[in-house]
PDB file of C-alpha atoms in Angstrom:
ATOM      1  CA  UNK K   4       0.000   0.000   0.000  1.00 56.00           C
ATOM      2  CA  UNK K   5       3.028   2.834   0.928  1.00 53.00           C
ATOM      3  CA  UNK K   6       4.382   1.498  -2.296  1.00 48.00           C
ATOM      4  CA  UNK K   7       1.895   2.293  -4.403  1.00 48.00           C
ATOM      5  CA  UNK K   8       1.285   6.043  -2.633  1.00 49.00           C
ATOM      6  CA  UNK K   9       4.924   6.158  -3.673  1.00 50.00           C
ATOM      7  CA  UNK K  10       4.621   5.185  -7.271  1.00 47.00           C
ATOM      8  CA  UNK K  11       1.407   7.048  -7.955  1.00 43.00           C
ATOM      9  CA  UNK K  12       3.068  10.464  -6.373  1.00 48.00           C
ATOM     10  CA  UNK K  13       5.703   9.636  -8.751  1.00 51.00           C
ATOM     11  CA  UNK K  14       3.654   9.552 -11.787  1.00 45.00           C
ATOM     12  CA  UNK K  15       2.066  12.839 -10.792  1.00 55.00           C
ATOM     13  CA  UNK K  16       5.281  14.770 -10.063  1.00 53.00           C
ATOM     14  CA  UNK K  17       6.514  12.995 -13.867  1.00 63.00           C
ATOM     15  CA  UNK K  18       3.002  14.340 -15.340  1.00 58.00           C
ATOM     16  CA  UNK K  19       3.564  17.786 -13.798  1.00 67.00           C
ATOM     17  CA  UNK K  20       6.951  18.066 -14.732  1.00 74.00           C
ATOM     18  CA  UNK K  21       5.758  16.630 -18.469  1.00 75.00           C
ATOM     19  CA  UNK K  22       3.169  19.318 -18.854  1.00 74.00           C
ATOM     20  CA  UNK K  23       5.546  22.145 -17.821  1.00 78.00           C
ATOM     21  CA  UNK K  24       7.989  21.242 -20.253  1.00 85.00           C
ATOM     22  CA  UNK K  25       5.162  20.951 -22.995  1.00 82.00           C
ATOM     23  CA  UNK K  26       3.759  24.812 -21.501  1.00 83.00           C
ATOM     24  CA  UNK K  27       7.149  26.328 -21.888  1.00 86.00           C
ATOM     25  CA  UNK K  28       7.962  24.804 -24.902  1.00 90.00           C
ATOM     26  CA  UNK K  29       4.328  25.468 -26.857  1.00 87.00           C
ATOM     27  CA  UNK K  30       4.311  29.324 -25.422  1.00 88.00           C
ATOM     28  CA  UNK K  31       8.063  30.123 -26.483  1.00 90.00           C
ATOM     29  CA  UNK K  32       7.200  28.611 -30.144  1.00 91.00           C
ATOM     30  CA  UNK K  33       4.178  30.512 -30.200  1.00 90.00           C
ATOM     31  CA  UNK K  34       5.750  33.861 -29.575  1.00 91.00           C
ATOM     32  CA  UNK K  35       8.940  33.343 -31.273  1.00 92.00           C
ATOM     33  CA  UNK K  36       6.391  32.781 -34.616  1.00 92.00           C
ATOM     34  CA  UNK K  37       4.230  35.817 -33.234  1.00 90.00           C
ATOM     35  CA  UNK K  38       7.948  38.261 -33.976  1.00 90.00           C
ATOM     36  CA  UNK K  39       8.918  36.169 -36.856  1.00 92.00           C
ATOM     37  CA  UNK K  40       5.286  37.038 -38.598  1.00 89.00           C
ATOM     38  CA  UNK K  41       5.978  40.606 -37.442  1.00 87.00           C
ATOM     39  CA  UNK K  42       9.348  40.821 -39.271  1.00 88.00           C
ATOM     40  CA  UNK K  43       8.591  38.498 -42.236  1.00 90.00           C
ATOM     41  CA  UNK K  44       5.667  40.936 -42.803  1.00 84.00           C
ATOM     42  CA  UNK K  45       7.866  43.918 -42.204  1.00 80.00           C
ATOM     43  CA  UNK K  46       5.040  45.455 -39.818  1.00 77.00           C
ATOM     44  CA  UNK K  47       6.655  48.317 -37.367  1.00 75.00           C
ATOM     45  CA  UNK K  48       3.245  49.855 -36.059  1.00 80.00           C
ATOM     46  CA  UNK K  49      -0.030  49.020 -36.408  1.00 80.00           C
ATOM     47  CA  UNK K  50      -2.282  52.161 -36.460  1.00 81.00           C
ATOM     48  CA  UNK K  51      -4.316  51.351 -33.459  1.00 84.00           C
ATOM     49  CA  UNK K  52      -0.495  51.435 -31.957  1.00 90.00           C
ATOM     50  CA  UNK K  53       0.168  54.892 -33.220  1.00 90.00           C
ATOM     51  CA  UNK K  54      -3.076  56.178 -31.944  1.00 91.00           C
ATOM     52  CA  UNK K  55      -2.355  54.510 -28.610  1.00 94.00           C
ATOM     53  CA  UNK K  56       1.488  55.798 -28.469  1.00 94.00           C
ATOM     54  CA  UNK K  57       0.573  59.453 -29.003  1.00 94.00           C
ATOM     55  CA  UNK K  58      -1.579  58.608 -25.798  1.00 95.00           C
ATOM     56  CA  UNK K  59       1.281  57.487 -24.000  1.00 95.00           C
ATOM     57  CA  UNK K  60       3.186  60.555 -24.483  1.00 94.00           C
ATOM     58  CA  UNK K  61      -0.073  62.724 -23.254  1.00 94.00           C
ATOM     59  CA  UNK K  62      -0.719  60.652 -20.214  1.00 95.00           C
ATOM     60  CA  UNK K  63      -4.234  61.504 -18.875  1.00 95.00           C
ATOM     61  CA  UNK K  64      -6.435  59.324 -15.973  1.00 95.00           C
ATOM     62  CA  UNK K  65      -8.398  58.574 -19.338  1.00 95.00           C
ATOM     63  CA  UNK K  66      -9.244  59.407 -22.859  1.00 93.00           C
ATOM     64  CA  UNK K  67     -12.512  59.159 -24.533  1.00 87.00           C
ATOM     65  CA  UNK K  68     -13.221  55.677 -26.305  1.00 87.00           C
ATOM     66  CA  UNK K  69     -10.554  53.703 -23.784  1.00 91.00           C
ATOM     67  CA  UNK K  70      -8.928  53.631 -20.285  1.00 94.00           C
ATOM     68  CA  UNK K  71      -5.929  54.743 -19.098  1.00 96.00           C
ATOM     69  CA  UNK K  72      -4.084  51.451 -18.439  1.00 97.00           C
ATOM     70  CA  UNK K  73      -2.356  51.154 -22.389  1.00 96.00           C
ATOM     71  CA  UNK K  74      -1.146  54.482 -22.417  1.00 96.00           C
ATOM     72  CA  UNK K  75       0.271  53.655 -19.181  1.00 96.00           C
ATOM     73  CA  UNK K  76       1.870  50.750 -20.111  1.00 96.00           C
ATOM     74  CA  UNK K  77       3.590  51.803 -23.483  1.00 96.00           C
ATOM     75  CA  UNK K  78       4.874  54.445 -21.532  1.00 96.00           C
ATOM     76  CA  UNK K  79       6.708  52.540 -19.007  1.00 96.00           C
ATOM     77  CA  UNK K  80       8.043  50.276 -21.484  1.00 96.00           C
ATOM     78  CA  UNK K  81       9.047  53.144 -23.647  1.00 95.00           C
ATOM     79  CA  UNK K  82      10.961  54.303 -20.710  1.00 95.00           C
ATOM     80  CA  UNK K  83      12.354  50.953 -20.262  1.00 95.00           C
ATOM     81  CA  UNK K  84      13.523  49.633 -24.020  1.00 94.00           C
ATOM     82  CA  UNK K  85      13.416  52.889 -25.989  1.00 94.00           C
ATOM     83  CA  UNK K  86      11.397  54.121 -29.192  1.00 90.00           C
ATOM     84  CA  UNK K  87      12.164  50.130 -30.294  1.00 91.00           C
ATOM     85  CA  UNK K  88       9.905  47.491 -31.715  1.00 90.00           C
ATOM     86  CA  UNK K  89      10.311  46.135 -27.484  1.00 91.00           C
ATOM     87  CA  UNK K  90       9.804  49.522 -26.099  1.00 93.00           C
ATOM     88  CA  UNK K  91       6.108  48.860 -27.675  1.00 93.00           C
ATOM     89  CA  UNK K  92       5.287  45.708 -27.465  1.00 93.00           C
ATOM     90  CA  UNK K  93       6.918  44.548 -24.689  1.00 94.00           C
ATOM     91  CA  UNK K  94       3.800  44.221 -22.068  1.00 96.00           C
ATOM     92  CA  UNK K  95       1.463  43.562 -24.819  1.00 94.00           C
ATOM     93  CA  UNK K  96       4.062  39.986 -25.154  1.00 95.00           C
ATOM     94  CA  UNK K  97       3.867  39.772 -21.527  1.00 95.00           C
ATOM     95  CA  UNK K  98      -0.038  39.719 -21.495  1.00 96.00           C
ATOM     96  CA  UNK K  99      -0.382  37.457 -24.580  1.00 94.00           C
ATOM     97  CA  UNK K 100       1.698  34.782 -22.352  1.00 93.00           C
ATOM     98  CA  UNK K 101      -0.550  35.727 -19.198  1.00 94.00           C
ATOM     99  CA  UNK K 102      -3.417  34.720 -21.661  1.00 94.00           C
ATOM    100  CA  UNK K 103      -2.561  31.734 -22.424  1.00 91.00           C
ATOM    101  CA  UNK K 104      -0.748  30.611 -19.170  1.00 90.00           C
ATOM    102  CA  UNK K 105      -4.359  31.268 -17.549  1.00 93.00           C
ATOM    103  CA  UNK K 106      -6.353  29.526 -20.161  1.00 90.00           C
ATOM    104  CA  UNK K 107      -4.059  26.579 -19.224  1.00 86.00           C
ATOM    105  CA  UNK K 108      -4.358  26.731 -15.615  1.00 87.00           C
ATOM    106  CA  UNK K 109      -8.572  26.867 -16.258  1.00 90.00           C
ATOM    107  CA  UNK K 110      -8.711  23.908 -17.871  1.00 85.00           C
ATOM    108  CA  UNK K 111      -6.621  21.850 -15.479  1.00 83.00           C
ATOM    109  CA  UNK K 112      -8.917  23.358 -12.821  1.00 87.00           C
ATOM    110  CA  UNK K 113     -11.876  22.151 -15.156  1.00 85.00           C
ATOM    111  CA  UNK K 114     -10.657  18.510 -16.204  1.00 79.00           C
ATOM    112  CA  UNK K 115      -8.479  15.719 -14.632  1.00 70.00           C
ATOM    113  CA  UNK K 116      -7.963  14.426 -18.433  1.00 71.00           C
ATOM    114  CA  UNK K 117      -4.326  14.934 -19.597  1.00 68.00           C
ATOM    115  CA  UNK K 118      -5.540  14.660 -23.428  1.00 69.00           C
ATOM    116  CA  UNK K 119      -8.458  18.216 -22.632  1.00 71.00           C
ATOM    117  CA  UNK K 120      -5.428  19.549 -20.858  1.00 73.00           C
ATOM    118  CA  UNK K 121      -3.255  19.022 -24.418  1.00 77.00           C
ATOM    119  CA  UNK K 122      -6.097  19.678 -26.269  1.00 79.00           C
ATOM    120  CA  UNK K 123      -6.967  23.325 -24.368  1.00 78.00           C
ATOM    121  CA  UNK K 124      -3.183  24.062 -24.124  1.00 80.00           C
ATOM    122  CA  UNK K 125      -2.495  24.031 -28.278  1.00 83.00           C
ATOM    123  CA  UNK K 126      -6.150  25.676 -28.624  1.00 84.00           C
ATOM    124  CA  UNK K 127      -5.458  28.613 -26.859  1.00 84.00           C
ATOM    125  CA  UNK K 128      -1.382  28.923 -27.799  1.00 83.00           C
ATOM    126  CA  UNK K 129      -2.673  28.582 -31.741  1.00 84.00           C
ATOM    127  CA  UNK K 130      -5.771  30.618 -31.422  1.00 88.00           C
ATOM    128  CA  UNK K 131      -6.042  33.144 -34.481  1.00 88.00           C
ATOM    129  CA  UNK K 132      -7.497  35.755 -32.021  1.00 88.00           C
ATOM    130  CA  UNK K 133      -4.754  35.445 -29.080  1.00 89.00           C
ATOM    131  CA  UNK K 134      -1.844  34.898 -32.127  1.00 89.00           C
ATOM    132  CA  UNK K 135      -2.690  37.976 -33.934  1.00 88.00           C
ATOM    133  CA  UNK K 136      -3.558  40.653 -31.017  1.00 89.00           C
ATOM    134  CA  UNK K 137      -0.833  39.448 -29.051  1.00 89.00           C
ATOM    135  CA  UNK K 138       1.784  40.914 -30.973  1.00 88.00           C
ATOM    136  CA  UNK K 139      -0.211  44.624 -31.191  1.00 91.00           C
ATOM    137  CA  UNK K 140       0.009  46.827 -28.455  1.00 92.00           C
ATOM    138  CA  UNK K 141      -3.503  47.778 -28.050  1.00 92.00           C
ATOM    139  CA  UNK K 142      -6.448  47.410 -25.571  1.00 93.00           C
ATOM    140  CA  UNK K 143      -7.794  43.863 -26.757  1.00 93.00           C
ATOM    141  CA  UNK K 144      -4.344  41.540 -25.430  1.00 94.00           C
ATOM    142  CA  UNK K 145      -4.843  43.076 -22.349  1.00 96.00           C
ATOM    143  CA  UNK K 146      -8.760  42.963 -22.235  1.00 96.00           C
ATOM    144  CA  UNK K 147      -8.102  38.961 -23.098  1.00 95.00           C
ATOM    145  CA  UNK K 148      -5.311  38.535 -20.191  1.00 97.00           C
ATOM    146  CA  UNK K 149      -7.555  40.433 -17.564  1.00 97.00           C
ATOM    147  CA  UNK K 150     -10.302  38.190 -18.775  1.00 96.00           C
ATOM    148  CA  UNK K 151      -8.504  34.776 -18.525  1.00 96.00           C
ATOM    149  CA  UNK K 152      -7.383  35.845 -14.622  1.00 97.00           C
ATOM    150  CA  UNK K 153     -10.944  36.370 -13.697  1.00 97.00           C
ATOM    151  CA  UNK K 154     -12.317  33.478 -15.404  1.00 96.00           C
ATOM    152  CA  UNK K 155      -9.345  31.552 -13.548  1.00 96.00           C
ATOM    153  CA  UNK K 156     -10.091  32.759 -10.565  1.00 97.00           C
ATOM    154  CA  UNK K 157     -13.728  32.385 -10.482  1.00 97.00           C
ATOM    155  CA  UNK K 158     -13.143  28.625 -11.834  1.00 95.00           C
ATOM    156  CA  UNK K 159     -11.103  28.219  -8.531  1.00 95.00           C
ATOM    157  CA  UNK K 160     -13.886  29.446  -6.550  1.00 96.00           C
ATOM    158  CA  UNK K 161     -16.281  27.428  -7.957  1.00 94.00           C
ATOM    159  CA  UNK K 162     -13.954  24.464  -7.507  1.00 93.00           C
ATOM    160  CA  UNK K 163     -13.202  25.518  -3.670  1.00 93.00           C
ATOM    161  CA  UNK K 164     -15.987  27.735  -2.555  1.00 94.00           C
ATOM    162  CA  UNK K 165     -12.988  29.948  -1.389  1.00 95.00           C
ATOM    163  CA  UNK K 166     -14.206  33.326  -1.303  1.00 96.00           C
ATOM    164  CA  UNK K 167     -11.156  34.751  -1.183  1.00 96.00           C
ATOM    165  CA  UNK K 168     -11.304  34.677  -4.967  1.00 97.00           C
ATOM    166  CA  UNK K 169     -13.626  37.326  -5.485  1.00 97.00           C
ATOM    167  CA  UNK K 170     -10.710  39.613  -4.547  1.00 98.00           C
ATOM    168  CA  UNK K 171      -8.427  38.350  -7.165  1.00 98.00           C
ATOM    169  CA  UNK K 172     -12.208  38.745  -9.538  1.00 97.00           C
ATOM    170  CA  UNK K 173     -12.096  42.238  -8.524  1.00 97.00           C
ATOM    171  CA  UNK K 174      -8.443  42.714  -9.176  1.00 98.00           C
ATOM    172  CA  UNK K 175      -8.892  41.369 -12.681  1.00 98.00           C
ATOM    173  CA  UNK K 176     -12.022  43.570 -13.446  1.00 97.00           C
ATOM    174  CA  UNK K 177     -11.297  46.866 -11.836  1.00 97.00           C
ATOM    175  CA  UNK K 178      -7.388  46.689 -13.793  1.00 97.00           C
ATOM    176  CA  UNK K 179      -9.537  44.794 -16.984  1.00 97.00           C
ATOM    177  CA  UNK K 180     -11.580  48.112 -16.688  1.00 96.00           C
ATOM    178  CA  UNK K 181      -8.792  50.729 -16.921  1.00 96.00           C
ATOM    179  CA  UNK K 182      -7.936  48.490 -20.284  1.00 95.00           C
ATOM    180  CA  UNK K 183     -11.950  48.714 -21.721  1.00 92.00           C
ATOM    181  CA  UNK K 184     -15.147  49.230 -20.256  1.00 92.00           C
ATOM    182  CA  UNK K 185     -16.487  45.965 -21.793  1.00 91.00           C
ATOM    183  CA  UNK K 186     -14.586  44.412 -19.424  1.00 95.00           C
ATOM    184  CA  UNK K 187     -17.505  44.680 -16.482  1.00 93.00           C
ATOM    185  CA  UNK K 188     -19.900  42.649 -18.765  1.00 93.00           C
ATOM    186  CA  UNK K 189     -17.822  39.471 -17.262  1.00 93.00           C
ATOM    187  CA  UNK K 190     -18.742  40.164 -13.548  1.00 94.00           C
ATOM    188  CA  UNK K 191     -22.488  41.214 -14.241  1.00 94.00           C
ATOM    189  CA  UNK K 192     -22.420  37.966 -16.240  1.00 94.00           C
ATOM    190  CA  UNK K 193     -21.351  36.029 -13.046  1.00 94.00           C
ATOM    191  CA  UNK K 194     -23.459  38.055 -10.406  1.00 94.00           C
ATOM    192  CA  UNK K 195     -26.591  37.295 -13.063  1.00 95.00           C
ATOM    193  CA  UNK K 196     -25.929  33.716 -12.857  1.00 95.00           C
ATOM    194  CA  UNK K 197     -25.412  34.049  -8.438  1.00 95.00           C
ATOM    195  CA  UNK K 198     -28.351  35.387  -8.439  1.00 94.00           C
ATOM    196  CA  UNK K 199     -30.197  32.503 -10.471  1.00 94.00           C
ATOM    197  CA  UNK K 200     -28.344  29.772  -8.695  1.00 94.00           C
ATOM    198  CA  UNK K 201     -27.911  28.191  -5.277  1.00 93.00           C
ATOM    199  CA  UNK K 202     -25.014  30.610  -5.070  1.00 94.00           C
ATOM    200  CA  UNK K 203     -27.177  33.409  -4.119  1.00 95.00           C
ATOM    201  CA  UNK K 204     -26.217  33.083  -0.839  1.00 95.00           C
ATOM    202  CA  UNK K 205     -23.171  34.694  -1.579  1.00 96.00           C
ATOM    203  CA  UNK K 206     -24.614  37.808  -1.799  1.00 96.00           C
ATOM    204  CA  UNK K 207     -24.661  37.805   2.420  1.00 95.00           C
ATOM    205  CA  UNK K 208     -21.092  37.898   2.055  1.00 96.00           C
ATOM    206  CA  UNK K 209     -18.658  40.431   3.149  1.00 97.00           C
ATOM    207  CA  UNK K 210     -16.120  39.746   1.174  1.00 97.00           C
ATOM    208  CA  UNK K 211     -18.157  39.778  -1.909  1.00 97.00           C
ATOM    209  CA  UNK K 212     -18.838  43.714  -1.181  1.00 97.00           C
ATOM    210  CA  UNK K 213     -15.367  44.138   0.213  1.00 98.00           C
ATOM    211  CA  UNK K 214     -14.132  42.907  -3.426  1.00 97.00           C
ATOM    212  CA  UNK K 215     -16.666  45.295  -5.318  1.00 97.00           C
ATOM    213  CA  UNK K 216     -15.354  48.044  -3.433  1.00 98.00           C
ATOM    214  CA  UNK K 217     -11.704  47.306  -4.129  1.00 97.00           C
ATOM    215  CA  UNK K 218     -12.931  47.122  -8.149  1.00 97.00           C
ATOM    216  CA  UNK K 219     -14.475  50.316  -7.707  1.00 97.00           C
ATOM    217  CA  UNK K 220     -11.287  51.666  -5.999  1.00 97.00           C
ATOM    218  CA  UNK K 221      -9.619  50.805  -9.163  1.00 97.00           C
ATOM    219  CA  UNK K 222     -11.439  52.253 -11.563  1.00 96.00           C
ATOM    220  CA  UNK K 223     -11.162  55.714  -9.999  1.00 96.00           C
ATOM    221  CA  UNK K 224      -8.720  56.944 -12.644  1.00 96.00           C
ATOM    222  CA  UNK K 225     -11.880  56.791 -15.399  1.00 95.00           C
ATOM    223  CA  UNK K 226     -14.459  57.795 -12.734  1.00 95.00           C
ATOM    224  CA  UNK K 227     -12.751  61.085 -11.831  1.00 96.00           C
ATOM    225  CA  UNK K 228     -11.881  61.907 -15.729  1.00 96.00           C
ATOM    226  CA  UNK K 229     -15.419  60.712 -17.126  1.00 94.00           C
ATOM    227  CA  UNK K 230     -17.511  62.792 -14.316  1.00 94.00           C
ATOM    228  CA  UNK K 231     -15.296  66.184 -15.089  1.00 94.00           C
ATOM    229  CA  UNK K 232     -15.846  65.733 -18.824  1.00 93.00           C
ATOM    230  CA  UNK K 233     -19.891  64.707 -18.983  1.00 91.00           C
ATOM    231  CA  UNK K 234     -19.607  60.850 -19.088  1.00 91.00           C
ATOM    232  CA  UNK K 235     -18.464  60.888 -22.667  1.00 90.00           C
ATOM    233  CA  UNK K 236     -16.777  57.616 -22.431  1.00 87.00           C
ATOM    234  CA  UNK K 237     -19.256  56.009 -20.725  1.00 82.00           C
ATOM    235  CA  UNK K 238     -21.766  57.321 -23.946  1.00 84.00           C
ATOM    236  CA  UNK K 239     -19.446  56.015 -25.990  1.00 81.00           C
ATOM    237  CA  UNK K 240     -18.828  52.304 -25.081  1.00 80.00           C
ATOM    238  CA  UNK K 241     -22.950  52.770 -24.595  1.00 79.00           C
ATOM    239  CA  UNK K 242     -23.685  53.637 -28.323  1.00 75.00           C
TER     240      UNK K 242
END
């Protein structure tokens, strides 16, 4: 009996081991084809990343169709690498890889089956959504990576009843928010479905409130900007 808790640990720690090798080696392909499409292409800027690099060099808490969190971001990596094809799209790389690293750890939260945990890993690392935005430094990479974290994380509440995860939910939305607005149609969605399910009763919970208040806390930055300049972004995203 200790023999065969032995060997089956063994076989897991060999399986996790496997399936890291197989994530590192399926993301670093996938990327390294992402810059090799980018050069073979000869494409320096796209033109959603020259609208959103004039942004970063007029930093504001937000603008009028989007939030302030690119601008932000190209800035501090401009800072970092330069006027360079890094200095650009260096965190839009970084959140392309968040993506998918997330989508991964979902569906091993979701399914015990090594072939849906292949099968999920080389959907979402060859997706023609994730493989083209996730080379252009523009809102929709990062809308996607703050999307996959609060999916994740609501996954592992459903899976552990933790509620703990509602904080990492509101770190995801209220960050997903300063990105795009769209991004709180992915807590509603989830608050809907409390309300229509046995999980109701989480709506007694302090942390639950605690966690919408930390969102809100977040999304000051467009808050402040939108109620000194008549809403115009929310009437935007709106129409």
């Amino acid at each position: 009996m200790h023999q065969a808790k032995k060997n089956l640990i063994s076989l897991d720690g060999t399986l996790m081991i496997k399936n890291n090798v197989l994530i590192v080696l399926v993301i670093s392909s996938v990327v390294f084809l992402r810059v090799l499409f980018d050069a073979i292409n000869q494409i320096e800027i796209h033109y959603e990343e020259a609208q959103y690099w004039v942004w970063s060099q007029n930093l504001s808490l937000s603008y009028l169709s989007k939030g302030p969190f690119i601008a932000s971001a190209i800035s501090v990596s401009n800072i970092i690498f330069g006027q360079t094809y890094l200095g650009l799209k260096f965190f839009p790389y970084l959140a392309f890889i968040g993506s998918l690293i997330f989508l991964i750890l979902t569906s091993k939260r979701l399914t015990k089956d090594e072939s849906n945990f292949t099968t999920g890993l080389l959907i979402s690392a060859f997706s023609p959504a994730l493989f083209i935005l996730g080379g252009v430094a523009s809102t929709d990479i990062f809308l996607f990576f703050f999307w996959s974290l609060a999916l994740y994380a609501y996954v592992s509440f459903y899976k552990d009843k933790d509620e703990r995860w509602f904080y990492v939910i509101a770190l995801s939305v209220g960050l997903g928010t300063l990105t795009k607005l769209s991004m709180v149609l992915l807590p509603l969605s989830i608050l809907a479905y409390f309300l229509f399910s046995d999980l109701r009763k989480y709506f007694l919970s302090a942390h639950l409130y605690l966690a919408a208040l930390l969102a809100l806390i977040l999304c000051l930055p467009i808050l402040v900007w939108n109620a000194q300049n008549d809403w115009v972004s929310v009437s935007h995203e709106i129409g």
